[in-house]
mmCIF file of C-alpha atoms in Angstrom:
data_model
loop_
_atom_site.group_PDB
_atom_site.id
_atom_site.type_symbol
_atom_site.label_atom_id
_atom_site.label_comp_id
_atom_site.label_asym_id
_atom_site.label_seq_id
_atom_site.Cartn_x
_atom_site.Cartn_y
_atom_site.Cartn_z
ATOM 1 C CA ALA A 563 2.138 10.869 -6.379
ATOM 2 C CA GLN A 564 0.186 9.233 -7.470
ATOM 3 C CA LYS A 565 -1.499 9.891 -11.391
ATOM 4 C CA ILE A 566 -4.367 9.527 -12.934
ATOM 5 C CA THR A 567 -3.479 10.555 -17.230
ATOM 6 C CA GLN A 568 -6.043 10.838 -19.931
ATOM 7 C CA THR A 569 -5.393 11.963 -22.619
ATOM 8 C CA GLN A 570 -8.391 12.247 -24.838
ATOM 9 C CA PRO A 571 -9.894 15.083 -23.889
ATOM 10 C CA GLY A 572 -12.623 14.692 -26.742
ATOM 11 C CA MET A 573 -14.031 11.205 -28.547
ATOM 12 C CA PHE A 574 -17.208 10.277 -31.249
ATOM 13 C CA VAL A 575 -18.169 6.483 -32.096
ATOM 14 C CA GLN A 576 -20.745 5.736 -34.186
ATOM 15 C CA GLU A 577 -23.923 4.972 -33.097
ATOM 16 C CA LYS A 578 -23.727 0.306 -32.132
ATOM 17 C CA GLU A 579 -20.136 0.483 -32.655
ATOM 18 C CA ALA A 580 -16.740 -0.062 -30.123
ATOM 19 C CA VAL A 581 -14.878 2.826 -28.856
ATOM 20 C CA THR A 582 -11.834 2.487 -25.801
ATOM 21 C CA LEU A 583 -11.022 5.697 -24.224
ATOM 22 C CA ASP A 584 -7.313 5.705 -22.126
ATOM 23 C CA CYS A 585 -6.192 5.666 -19.055
ATOM 24 C CA THR A 586 -3.403 5.144 -17.764
ATOM 25 C CA TYR A 587 -2.076 5.913 -14.101
ATOM 26 C CA ASP A 588 2.301 6.036 -11.877
ATOM 27 C CA THR A 589 1.288 4.553 -8.616
ATOM 28 C CA SER A 590 4.016 3.484 -6.801
ATOM 29 C CA ASP A 591 2.838 0.952 -4.546
ATOM 30 C CA GLN A 592 1.619 -2.671 -4.879
ATOM 31 C CA SER A 593 -1.748 -2.694 -4.161
ATOM 32 C CA TYR A 594 -4.581 0.038 -6.042
ATOM 33 C CA GLY A 595 -7.415 0.006 -7.428
ATOM 34 C CA LEU A 596 -8.618 1.153 -10.981
ATOM 35 C CA PHE A 597 -12.464 2.815 -11.347
ATOM 36 C CA TRP A 598 -14.170 3.922 -14.129
ATOM 37 C CA TYR A 599 -17.206 6.297 -13.996
ATOM 38 C CA LYS A 600 -19.673 7.848 -15.866
ATOM 39 C CA GLN A 601 -20.891 11.901 -15.563
ATOM 40 C CA PRO A 602 -23.927 12.692 -17.114
ATOM 41 C CA SER A 603 -23.673 16.799 -18.038
ATOM 42 C CA SER A 604 -26.809 16.714 -15.184
ATOM 43 C CA GLY A 605 -23.413 16.392 -13.128
ATOM 44 C CA GLU A 606 -23.992 13.044 -10.859
ATOM 45 C CA MET A 607 -21.298 10.230 -10.652
ATOM 46 C CA ILE A 608 -22.706 6.940 -12.003
ATOM 47 C CA PHE A 609 -19.506 4.260 -11.124
ATOM 48 C CA LEU A 610 -19.703 1.684 -14.230
ATOM 49 C CA ILE A 611 -16.456 -1.433 -13.546
ATOM 50 C CA TYR A 612 -13.442 -1.408 -10.988
ATOM 51 C CA GLN A 613 -10.388 -3.986 -11.615
ATOM 52 C CA GLY A 614 -7.712 -4.748 -8.548
ATOM 53 C CA SER A 615 -4.472 -4.502 -8.841
ATOM 54 C CA TYR A 616 -3.966 -8.707 -8.398
ATOM 55 C CA ASP A 617 -6.605 -9.090 -10.200
ATOM 56 C CA GLU A 618 -5.449 -11.990 -12.793
ATOM 57 C CA GLN A 619 -9.154 -11.405 -15.194
ATOM 58 C CA ASN A 620 -9.628 -8.109 -17.523
ATOM 59 C CA ALA A 621 -13.079 -6.650 -15.596
ATOM 60 C CA THR A 622 -16.264 -6.396 -16.895
ATOM 61 C CA GLU A 623 -19.093 -5.036 -16.771
ATOM 62 C CA GLY A 624 -22.364 -6.360 -19.329
ATOM 63 C CA ARG A 625 -20.699 -3.294 -22.293
ATOM 64 C CA TYR A 626 -17.311 -1.849 -20.181
ATOM 65 C CA SER A 627 -15.275 -3.801 -19.889
ATOM 66 C CA LEU A 628 -11.595 -3.401 -18.737
ATOM 67 C CA ASN A 629 -7.782 -3.448 -20.550
ATOM 68 C CA PHE A 630 -6.210 -4.410 -17.706
ATOM 69 C CA GLN A 631 -2.323 -4.373 -18.628
ATOM 70 C CA LYS A 632 -0.074 -3.565 -15.626
ATOM 71 C CA ALA A 633 3.111 -3.741 -17.150
ATOM 72 C CA ARG A 634 1.835 -0.716 -19.215
ATOM 73 C CA LYS A 635 0.015 1.107 -15.717
ATOM 74 C CA SER A 636 -2.891 1.397 -18.249
ATOM 75 C CA ALA A 637 -6.559 0.626 -17.615
ATOM 76 C CA ASN A 638 -8.470 1.288 -20.514
ATOM 77 C CA LEU A 639 -12.371 0.985 -20.699
ATOM 78 C CA VAL A 640 -13.848 -0.419 -23.637
ATOM 79 C CA ILE A 641 -17.473 0.375 -24.573
ATOM 80 C CA SER A 642 -18.365 -2.702 -26.447
ATOM 81 C CA ALA A 643 -21.728 -1.412 -29.426
ATOM 82 C CA SER A 644 -22.122 2.398 -28.000
ATOM 83 C CA GLN A 645 -25.561 3.655 -27.544
ATOM 84 C CA LEU A 646 -26.695 7.448 -27.565
ATOM 85 C CA GLY A 647 -27.254 7.349 -23.858
ATOM 86 C CA ASP A 648 -23.926 6.915 -23.957
ATOM 87 C CA SER A 649 -22.966 10.813 -24.603
ATOM 88 C CA ALA A 650 -21.437 12.131 -21.647
ATOM 89 C CA MET A 651 -18.032 12.321 -20.161
ATOM 90 C CA TYR A 652 -16.038 8.930 -18.285
ATOM 91 C CA PHE A 653 -13.053 9.813 -14.828
ATOM 92 C CA CYS A 654 -10.547 7.877 -14.612
ATOM 93 C CA ALA A 655 -9.607 7.466 -10.875
ATOM 94 C CA MET A 656 -7.427 5.642 -8.764
ATOM 95 C CA ARG A 657 -8.228 4.310 -4.719
ATOM 96 C CA GLU A 658 -4.371 4.903 -3.430
ATOM 97 C CA GLY A 659 -2.983 3.043 -0.609
ATOM 98 C CA ILE A 660 -3.963 0.537 0.979
ATOM 99 C CA TYR A 661 -4.253 1.600 4.760
ATOM 100 C CA GLY A 662 -6.104 3.941 6.737
ATOM 101 C CA ASP A 663 -9.298 6.111 5.630
ATOM 102 C CA SER A 664 -6.823 7.833 2.624
ATOM 103 C CA SER A 665 -7.145 3.364 1.523
ATOM 104 C CA TYR A 666 -10.753 4.967 0.184
ATOM 105 C CA LYS A 667 -9.738 8.388 -1.127
ATOM 106 C CA LEU A 668 -10.163 8.437 -4.943
ATOM 107 C CA ILE A 669 -7.727 11.396 -7.554
ATOM 108 C CA PHE A 670 -9.030 11.247 -10.585
ATOM 109 C CA GLY A 671 -7.989 11.758 -13.985
ATOM 110 C CA SER A 672 -9.168 14.774 -16.359
ATOM 111 C CA GLY A 673 -11.534 13.369 -18.249
ATOM 112 C CA THR A 674 -13.162 12.638 -21.862
ATOM 113 C CA ARG A 675 -15.713 13.784 -23.559
ATOM 114 C CA LEU A 676 -17.187 11.116 -25.212
ATOM 115 C CA LEU A 677 -19.702 11.725 -28.621
ATOM 116 C CA VAL A 678 -21.844 9.190 -29.532
ATOM 117 C CA ARG A 679 -23.658 9.672 -33.459
ATOM 118 C CA PRO A 680 -25.976 8.654 -34.827
ATOM 119 C CA GLY B 665 -28.664 0.584 -2.307
ATOM 120 C CA ALA B 666 -25.427 3.133 -0.860
ATOM 121 C CA VAL B 667 -28.551 5.841 -1.250
ATOM 122 C CA VAL B 668 -26.649 9.499 -0.694
ATOM 123 C CA SER B 669 -28.720 12.455 -1.171
ATOM 124 C CA GLN B 670 -27.093 15.997 -1.946
ATOM 125 C CA HIS B 671 -29.119 18.992 -1.051
ATOM 126 C CA PRO B 672 -29.649 21.388 -2.213
ATOM 127 C CA SER B 673 -29.409 20.863 -6.467
ATOM 128 C CA TRP B 674 -28.611 24.119 -7.395
ATOM 129 C CA VAL B 675 -28.263 26.915 -5.344
ATOM 130 C CA ILE B 676 -27.308 30.777 -6.034
ATOM 131 C CA CYS B 677 -27.410 33.984 -3.664
ATOM 132 C CA LYS B 678 -25.521 36.522 -3.866
ATOM 133 C CA SER B 679 -21.607 37.396 -3.040
ATOM 134 C CA GLY B 680 -21.022 37.419 0.595
ATOM 135 C CA THR B 681 -24.061 34.932 1.405
ATOM 136 C CA SER B 682 -23.111 31.161 3.571
ATOM 137 C CA VAL B 683 -23.841 28.351 1.410
ATOM 138 C CA LYS B 684 -24.735 25.388 3.425
ATOM 139 C CA ILE B 685 -24.648 22.242 1.700
ATOM 140 C CA GLU B 686 -26.211 18.870 2.135
ATOM 141 C CA CYS B 687 -24.687 15.039 1.992
ATOM 142 C CA ARG B 688 -26.597 12.280 3.394
ATOM 143 C CA SER B 689 -26.426 8.855 3.698
ATOM 144 C CA LEU B 690 -29.585 7.497 3.430
ATOM 145 C CA ASP B 691 -30.271 3.605 4.143
ATOM 146 C CA PHE B 692 -26.042 3.381 4.838
ATOM 147 C CA GLN B 693 -23.819 4.954 7.458
ATOM 148 C CA ALA B 694 -20.824 6.742 6.712
ATOM 149 C CA THR B 695 -17.707 6.861 8.945
ATOM 150 C CA THR B 696 -16.139 9.631 6.179
ATOM 151 C CA MET B 697 -17.244 11.041 4.135
ATOM 152 C CA PHE B 698 -15.535 13.221 1.352
ATOM 153 C CA TRP B 699 -16.440 16.371 -0.532
ATOM 154 C CA TYR B 700 -15.102 17.044 -4.086
ATOM 155 C CA ARG B 701 -15.076 20.181 -6.509
ATOM 156 C CA GLN B 702 -15.936 21.007 -10.162
ATOM 157 C CA PHE B 703 -14.809 23.369 -12.720
ATOM 158 C CA PRO B 704 -16.859 23.492 -15.823
ATOM 159 C CA LYS B 705 -15.325 20.916 -18.312
ATOM 160 C CA GLN B 706 -12.915 19.724 -15.997
ATOM 161 C CA SER B 707 -12.070 16.895 -12.786
ATOM 162 C CA LEU B 708 -12.990 16.365 -9.669
ATOM 163 C CA MET B 709 -10.770 17.813 -7.526
ATOM 164 C CA LEU B 710 -11.217 16.109 -3.384
ATOM 165 C CA MET B 711 -10.961 18.985 -0.962
ATOM 166 C CA ALA B 712 -11.499 17.523 2.030
ATOM 167 C CA THR B 713 -12.103 14.244 4.131
ATOM 168 C CA SER B 714 -15.087 13.711 6.837
ATOM 169 C CA ASN B 715 -14.618 11.515 9.373
ATOM 170 C CA GLU B 716 -17.715 11.714 11.563
ATOM 171 C CA GLY B 717 -16.485 12.887 14.905
ATOM 172 C CA SER B 718 -13.503 15.342 14.124
ATOM 173 C CA LYS B 719 -12.097 17.634 12.453
ATOM 174 C CA ALA B 720 -12.361 17.647 9.040
ATOM 175 C CA THR B 721 -8.424 16.723 7.060
ATOM 176 C CA TYR B 722 -8.160 19.627 3.965
ATOM 177 C CA GLU B 723 -5.822 19.371 1.017
ATOM 178 C CA GLN B 724 -3.463 21.016 0.482
ATOM 179 C CA GLY B 725 -5.524 24.758 -1.352
ATOM 180 C CA VAL B 726 -7.716 24.023 0.210
ATOM 181 C CA GLU B 727 -9.479 26.874 2.749
ATOM 182 C CA LYS B 728 -10.614 25.121 5.941
ATOM 183 C CA ASP B 729 -11.644 28.600 7.416
ATOM 184 C CA LYS B 730 -13.604 29.190 3.812
ATOM 185 C CA PHE B 731 -14.845 25.783 4.090
ATOM 186 C CA LEU B 732 -16.523 24.732 6.740
ATOM 187 C CA ILE B 733 -17.416 21.206 7.311
ATOM 188 C CA ASN B 734 -18.882 19.323 10.100
ATOM 189 C CA HIS B 735 -18.713 15.705 10.038
ATOM 190 C CA ALA B 736 -21.618 14.797 13.486
ATOM 191 C CA SER B 737 -23.442 12.074 12.776
ATOM 192 C CA LEU B 738 -22.144 8.477 10.367
ATOM 193 C CA THR B 739 -25.308 9.655 8.323
ATOM 194 C CA LEU B 740 -25.326 13.639 6.989
ATOM 195 C CA SER B 741 -21.974 15.431 6.844
ATOM 196 C CA THR B 742 -22.519 19.967 5.769
ATOM 197 C CA LEU B 743 -20.106 21.783 3.972
ATOM 198 C CA THR B 744 -20.628 25.136 4.603
ATOM 199 C CA VAL B 745 -18.992 28.100 2.369
ATOM 200 C CA THR B 746 -18.240 30.449 4.697
ATOM 201 C CA SER B 747 -18.794 33.906 2.535
ATOM 202 C CA ALA B 748 -19.476 33.215 -0.497
ATOM 203 C CA HIS B 749 -17.987 35.187 -4.015
ATOM 204 C CA PRO B 750 -18.310 34.538 -7.758
ATOM 205 C CA GLU B 751 -15.369 32.884 -7.294
ATOM 206 C CA ASP B 752 -16.727 29.585 -5.046
ATOM 207 C CA SER B 753 -19.176 29.282 -8.200
ATOM 208 C CA SER B 754 -18.671 25.574 -9.060
ATOM 209 C CA PHE B 755 -20.769 22.114 -8.365
ATOM 210 C CA TYR B 756 -19.997 20.569 -5.334
ATOM 211 C CA ILE B 757 -20.026 16.411 -5.045
ATOM 212 C CA CYS B 758 -20.028 14.937 -1.877
ATOM 213 C CA SER B 759 -19.072 10.405 -1.657
ATOM 214 C CA ALA B 760 -19.736 9.064 1.736
ATOM 215 C CA ARG B 761 -17.459 6.130 2.482
ATOM 216 C CA GLU B 762 -19.278 2.789 3.375
ATOM 217 C CA LEU B 763 -19.078 1.564 7.850
ATOM 218 C CA GLY B 764 -18.033 -2.196 7.210
ATOM 219 C CA LYS B 765 -17.458 -2.270 3.677
ATOM 220 C CA ALA B 766 -14.720 -3.953 3.060
ATOM 221 C CA ARG B 767 -11.401 -2.379 2.183
ATOM 222 C CA TYR B 768 -11.515 -4.049 -1.414
ATOM 223 C CA SER B 769 -14.242 -2.956 -2.092
ATOM 224 C CA ASN B 770 -15.451 -2.206 -5.520
ATOM 225 C CA GLN B 771 -16.988 0.984 -4.769
ATOM 226 C CA PRO B 772 -15.565 2.542 -2.232
ATOM 227 C CA GLN B 773 -17.285 5.560 -2.474
ATOM 228 C CA HIS B 774 -20.830 6.706 -2.537
ATOM 229 C CA PHE B 775 -21.205 9.910 -4.573
ATOM 230 C CA GLY B 776 -24.104 12.277 -4.412
ATOM 231 C CA ASP B 777 -26.237 14.247 -7.264
ATOM 232 C CA GLY B 778 -23.790 17.618 -6.393
ATOM 233 C CA THR B 779 -25.020 20.457 -6.046
ATOM 234 C CA ARG B 780 -24.929 23.387 -8.088
ATOM 235 C CA LEU B 781 -23.031 26.743 -6.544
ATOM 236 C CA SER B 782 -23.984 29.867 -8.405
ATOM 237 C CA ILE B 783 -22.872 33.458 -6.578
ATOM 238 C CA LEU B 784 -23.751 36.521 -7.532
#
């Protein structure tokens, strides 16, 4: 069964510094997708970045980059130049399977609460 | 684009009341919608997957008679919490899969803003 593990319940980072949020996953599928979402206190889920299992390059989206290490089954999120508005919950998620509607189901990790200090 | 509207955003009601939550895709057609539940400081847990015109598929441990899901059109799915009790208080969030979107799309789901349900 697919599983997502986020081992950091909470993280602090100084404003303008970089921070890495850890995510490891477990799947027997060869084809899968990995996602990071940000959830501010207001509750909405904000898509940040995506990495496909066959992507050779690490994904980047502005200040967000994904450190994808397939052999280690890790997909860590790196946020550069942290801003106060980055304070939120961050969830790692995986899309399971490739066939049928189940291929669109997302499995979420337990989340990491990031607090950016001024 | 790809906006999902969820209504209401916040509801407080008495124990025993049934509460309906709507999830609408505003600018795209959604063949599949997902309903999640999130307890405070916890992760999103998938409750059910609903496909337009067919019965919803519930995850293990979710009472289908308690959480009624209807997906009558390509733009609307509803979750009804029947005879709600305080233990049903939670944050409910829906998401929608866009019809025709590539299977390997980097955004398989578009999320609504969630509904905070408090049962007194």
